[in-house]
Short mmCIF file of C-alpha atoms in Angstrom, two decimals:
data_model
loop_
_atom_site.label_atom_id
_atom_site.label_comp_id
_atom_site.label_asym_id
_atom_site.label_seq_id
_atom_site.Cartn_x
_atom_site.Cartn_y
_atom_site.Cartn_z
CA LYS A 21 -24.87 -360.34 -101.59
CA ALA A 22 -21.24 -360.55 -102.62
CA GLY A 23 -18.68 -361.16 -99.90
CA VAL A 24 -15.37 -359.48 -99.23
CA THR A 25 -13.09 -359.62 -102.25
CA GLN A 26 -9.33 -359.52 -101.96
CA THR A 27 -6.79 -359.31 -104.75
CA PRO A 28 -4.37 -360.73 -105.57
CA ARG A 29 -4.87 -364.08 -103.89
CA TYR A 30 -1.24 -365.13 -104.15
CA LEU A 31 1.94 -363.22 -104.78
CA ILE A 32 5.67 -363.73 -104.53
CA LYS A 33 8.05 -360.86 -103.92
CA THR A 34 11.71 -360.47 -103.05
CA ARG A 35 13.20 -358.65 -100.10
CA GLY A 36 13.26 -354.91 -100.50
CA GLN A 37 10.32 -354.76 -102.88
CA GLN A 38 6.95 -353.31 -102.03
CA VAL A 39 3.48 -354.74 -102.41
CA THR A 40 -0.05 -353.37 -102.61
CA LEU A 41 -3.07 -355.48 -101.66
CA SER A 42 -6.65 -354.59 -102.44
CA CYS A 43 -9.92 -355.24 -100.63
CA SER A 44 -13.52 -354.61 -101.62
CA PRO A 45 -15.88 -354.89 -98.65
CA ILE A 46 -19.41 -356.22 -98.55
CA SER A 47 -21.76 -353.74 -100.17
CA GLY A 48 -22.93 -351.23 -97.58
CA HIS A 49 -20.10 -351.95 -95.16
CA ARG A 50 -18.03 -348.88 -94.44
CA SER A 51 -15.49 -350.36 -92.03
CA VAL A 52 -12.52 -352.26 -93.41
CA SER A 53 -9.86 -353.77 -91.20
CA TRP A 54 -6.68 -355.63 -92.06
CA TYR A 55 -5.05 -358.54 -90.25
CA GLN A 56 -1.85 -360.48 -90.68
CA GLN A 57 -1.92 -364.20 -90.00
CA THR A 58 1.23 -366.25 -89.49
CA PRO A 59 1.74 -369.67 -87.89
CA GLY A 60 3.89 -368.17 -85.15
CA GLN A 61 1.93 -365.04 -84.25
CA GLY A 62 -1.61 -365.95 -85.18
CA LEU A 63 -4.00 -363.22 -86.26
CA GLN A 64 -2.60 -359.76 -85.63
CA PHE A 65 -4.52 -356.51 -86.19
CA LEU A 66 -2.90 -354.08 -88.61
CA PHE A 67 -5.35 -351.18 -88.97
CA GLU A 68 -8.95 -350.20 -89.59
CA TYR A 69 -10.51 -347.62 -91.87
CA PHE A 70 -13.95 -346.09 -91.74
CA SER A 71 -15.17 -343.43 -94.16
CA GLU A 72 -11.65 -342.97 -95.53
CA THR A 73 -10.17 -342.34 -92.06
CA GLN A 74 -7.88 -344.62 -90.13
CA ARG A 75 -9.58 -345.11 -86.78
CA ASN A 76 -7.37 -347.74 -85.24
CA LYS A 77 -3.86 -349.06 -85.71
CA GLY A 78 -2.01 -352.11 -84.43
CA ASN A 79 1.62 -352.48 -83.45
CA PHE A 80 3.26 -352.78 -86.83
CA PRO A 81 6.13 -350.71 -88.22
CA GLY A 82 5.51 -347.77 -90.51
CA ARG A 83 6.34 -349.93 -93.52
CA PHE A 84 2.76 -351.10 -93.28
CA SER A 85 0.27 -348.53 -94.46
CA GLY A 86 -3.20 -348.39 -95.85
CA ARG A 87 -5.91 -346.22 -97.20
CA GLN A 88 -9.59 -346.29 -97.98
CA PHE A 89 -11.40 -344.79 -100.91
CA SER A 90 -14.76 -343.09 -101.05
CA ASN A 91 -16.41 -346.30 -102.28
CA SER A 92 -15.06 -348.07 -99.12
CA ARG A 93 -12.55 -350.13 -101.07
CA SER A 94 -9.26 -350.32 -99.25
CA GLU A 95 -5.65 -350.97 -100.05
CA MET A 96 -2.73 -351.84 -97.87
CA ASN A 97 0.88 -351.36 -98.80
CA VAL A 98 4.01 -352.93 -97.40
CA SER A 99 7.27 -351.29 -98.37
CA THR A 100 10.81 -352.64 -98.12
CA LEU A 101 9.62 -356.20 -97.72
CA GLU A 102 11.35 -358.48 -95.23
CA LEU A 103 11.31 -362.27 -95.08
CA GLY A 104 9.17 -362.04 -91.93
CA ASP A 105 6.42 -360.30 -93.87
CA SER A 106 5.51 -363.61 -95.47
CA ALA A 107 1.98 -364.19 -94.26
CA LEU A 108 -1.67 -364.40 -95.10
CA TYR A 109 -3.12 -360.89 -95.16
CA LEU A 110 -6.78 -360.82 -94.39
CA CYS A 111 -9.22 -358.04 -94.96
CA ALA A 112 -12.45 -357.94 -92.98
CA SER A 113 -15.46 -355.72 -93.39
CA SER A 114 -18.04 -354.68 -90.86
CA SER A 115 -21.28 -352.77 -91.14
CA ASP A 116 -20.39 -350.81 -88.03
CA LYS A 117 -23.97 -349.59 -87.82
CA SER A 118 -24.42 -351.06 -84.38
CA ASN A 119 -20.74 -351.47 -83.60
CA THR A 120 -21.23 -355.16 -82.96
CA GLY A 121 -17.64 -355.93 -83.84
CA GLU A 122 -18.60 -358.78 -86.14
CA LEU A 123 -16.03 -359.23 -88.86
CA PHE A 124 -16.54 -360.79 -92.28
CA PHE A 125 -13.28 -361.89 -93.81
CA GLY A 126 -12.17 -362.15 -97.40
CA GLU A 127 -10.23 -365.15 -98.68
CA GLY A 128 -6.94 -363.38 -98.04
CA SER A 129 -3.83 -362.53 -99.98
CA ARG A 130 -0.98 -364.94 -99.40
CA LEU A 131 2.34 -363.14 -99.65
CA THR A 132 5.63 -364.97 -99.93
CA VAL A 133 8.83 -362.95 -99.60
CA LEU A 134 11.97 -364.58 -100.94
CA GLN B 1 0.05 -363.15 -70.18
CA LYS B 2 -1.74 -363.24 -73.52
CA GLU B 3 -4.83 -361.08 -73.89
CA VAL B 4 -6.87 -364.02 -75.17
CA GLU B 5 -5.93 -367.59 -74.33
CA GLN B 6 -7.42 -370.78 -75.69
CA ASN B 7 -6.88 -374.47 -75.05
CA SER B 8 -3.77 -375.23 -77.06
CA GLY B 9 -5.25 -378.47 -78.36
CA PRO B 10 -5.42 -380.27 -80.60
CA LEU B 11 -8.79 -381.59 -79.54
CA SER B 12 -10.08 -384.86 -80.91
CA VAL B 13 -13.63 -386.12 -80.38
CA PRO B 14 -15.61 -388.99 -81.93
CA GLU B 15 -18.47 -388.23 -84.29
CA GLY B 16 -21.65 -387.46 -82.39
CA ALA B 17 -19.87 -386.33 -79.23
CA ILE B 18 -19.85 -382.88 -77.66
CA ALA B 19 -16.78 -380.76 -78.35
CA SER B 20 -15.94 -378.14 -75.73
CA LEU B 21 -13.69 -375.22 -76.58
CA ASN B 22 -12.56 -372.75 -73.96
CA CYS B 23 -11.22 -369.23 -73.95
CA THR B 24 -10.16 -366.75 -71.25
CA TYR B 25 -9.45 -363.07 -71.69
CA SER B 26 -7.56 -360.53 -69.64
CA ASP B 27 -9.38 -357.24 -70.28
CA ARG B 28 -12.19 -357.09 -67.74
CA GLY B 29 -13.82 -354.25 -69.68
CA SER B 30 -14.37 -356.40 -72.77
CA GLN B 31 -17.92 -356.30 -74.07
CA SER B 32 -18.06 -358.37 -77.27
CA PHE B 33 -17.00 -361.95 -77.82
CA PHE B 34 -16.85 -364.03 -80.95
CA TRP B 35 -16.07 -367.49 -82.21
CA TYR B 36 -14.69 -367.94 -85.70
CA ARG B 37 -14.11 -371.19 -87.55
CA GLN B 38 -11.20 -371.53 -89.92
CA TYR B 39 -10.83 -374.49 -92.20
CA SER B 40 -7.33 -375.36 -93.35
CA GLY B 41 -6.26 -373.01 -96.13
CA LYS B 42 -9.35 -370.84 -95.75
CA SER B 43 -10.15 -367.59 -94.01
CA PRO B 44 -11.95 -367.25 -90.65
CA GLU B 45 -15.73 -367.41 -90.69
CA LEU B 46 -17.88 -365.93 -87.93
CA ILE B 47 -20.04 -368.59 -86.30
CA MET B 48 -21.12 -367.08 -82.98
CA SER B 49 -21.30 -363.70 -81.26
CA ILE B 50 -22.16 -363.23 -77.61
CA TYR B 51 -22.47 -360.00 -75.64
CA SER B 52 -24.29 -360.91 -72.39
CA ASN B 53 -23.60 -363.35 -69.61
CA GLY B 54 -25.21 -366.72 -70.10
CA ASP B 55 -25.77 -369.06 -72.99
CA LYS B 56 -26.57 -368.38 -76.62
CA GLU B 57 -27.63 -371.26 -78.82
CA ASP B 58 -27.57 -371.49 -82.61
CA GLY B 59 -28.30 -374.93 -83.98
CA ARG B 60 -25.67 -377.35 -82.73
CA PHE B 61 -23.54 -374.50 -81.35
CA THR B 62 -23.82 -372.96 -77.89
CA ALA B 63 -21.67 -370.08 -76.73
CA GLN B 64 -21.33 -369.44 -73.02
CA LEU B 65 -20.09 -366.23 -71.45
CA ASN B 66 -19.10 -365.56 -67.85
CA LYS B 67 -17.75 -362.02 -67.52
CA ALA B 68 -17.00 -362.40 -63.81
CA SER B 69 -14.66 -365.30 -64.59
CA GLN B 70 -13.54 -363.71 -67.89
CA TYR B 71 -14.38 -366.93 -69.65
CA VAL B 72 -16.02 -367.79 -72.96
CA SER B 73 -16.73 -371.25 -74.27
CA LEU B 74 -18.15 -372.89 -77.35
CA LEU B 75 -19.95 -376.21 -77.24
CA ILE B 76 -20.56 -378.17 -80.41
CA ARG B 77 -23.17 -380.86 -79.98
CA ASP B 78 -23.44 -383.93 -82.21
CA SER B 79 -20.02 -383.16 -83.68
CA GLN B 80 -19.59 -383.99 -87.35
CA PRO B 81 -16.41 -384.58 -89.37
CA SER B 82 -17.24 -381.34 -91.20
CA ASP B 83 -16.72 -379.51 -87.89
CA SER B 84 -13.01 -380.37 -88.05
CA ALA B 85 -11.31 -376.98 -88.19
CA THR B 86 -9.47 -374.44 -86.08
CA TYR B 87 -11.71 -372.42 -83.81
CA LEU B 88 -10.65 -368.90 -82.96
CA CYS B 89 -11.90 -366.98 -79.96
CA ALA B 90 -11.94 -363.20 -80.39
CA VAL B 91 -12.64 -360.42 -77.94
CA ASN B 92 -13.88 -356.85 -78.38
CA GLY B 93 -14.08 -355.44 -81.85
CA TYR B 94 -14.28 -351.69 -81.55
CA ALA B 95 -13.24 -349.98 -84.76
CA GLY B 96 -12.40 -353.25 -86.45
CA LYS B 97 -9.95 -354.43 -83.83
CA SER B 98 -10.58 -357.86 -82.44
CA THR B 99 -7.95 -359.62 -80.39
CA PHE B 100 -7.72 -363.27 -81.33
CA GLY B 101 -6.55 -366.30 -79.45
CA ASP B 102 -4.16 -368.70 -81.12
CA GLY B 103 -6.98 -371.10 -81.88
CA THR B 104 -7.86 -374.66 -80.99
CA THR B 105 -7.72 -377.28 -83.69
CA LEU B 106 -10.63 -379.71 -83.51
CA THR B 107 -10.68 -383.08 -85.22
CA VAL B 108 -13.91 -385.06 -85.31
CA LYS B 109 -13.23 -388.71 -86.04
CA PRO B 110 -15.89 -390.77 -87.90
#
């Protein structure tokens, strides 16, 4: 069974640009959540999608957005990039059948903003 | 006060010893608790889930939960150098949202 796939793995952007990250969950998993990981703040929850609907959202500005497609693949977008957006962005999928809360993470997309 | 607090570490134990990792949480209504392991440069990997008070054992790992004390721990028996990693405690998980502690970095010395 394939794991969670995130693309791209690494990217470098400049301030003011925007970026789109992609995530394909484990087959059969309908819940996809996104996290930001930085050395200073640790793992911070961005948002979660289930059946194309955003069910939960963390405390991030509106520059951070996402969506989910009918095949459960998800994308997140960050507009008007700031230096502080440099981080590892992790996607996690969950079966959500029993709402266990177990998360299965992808390898992450490492974003550097110059 | 942070929602989930862990021993700041780093924690260093000799090979073969027991490593003890601790975590406290602030939301008394929390129902689901997890331990993730993260190797340097890698993503977190789920290693234990616990939902009821008491102990849960899986191989060399034992998770302990005490809801009255709002305390979760992870014991690693017969620690191996390959256990050297950062261990993240996470609480809840409804609708994809888990709240993570800052992690404890464990080093197992041969």
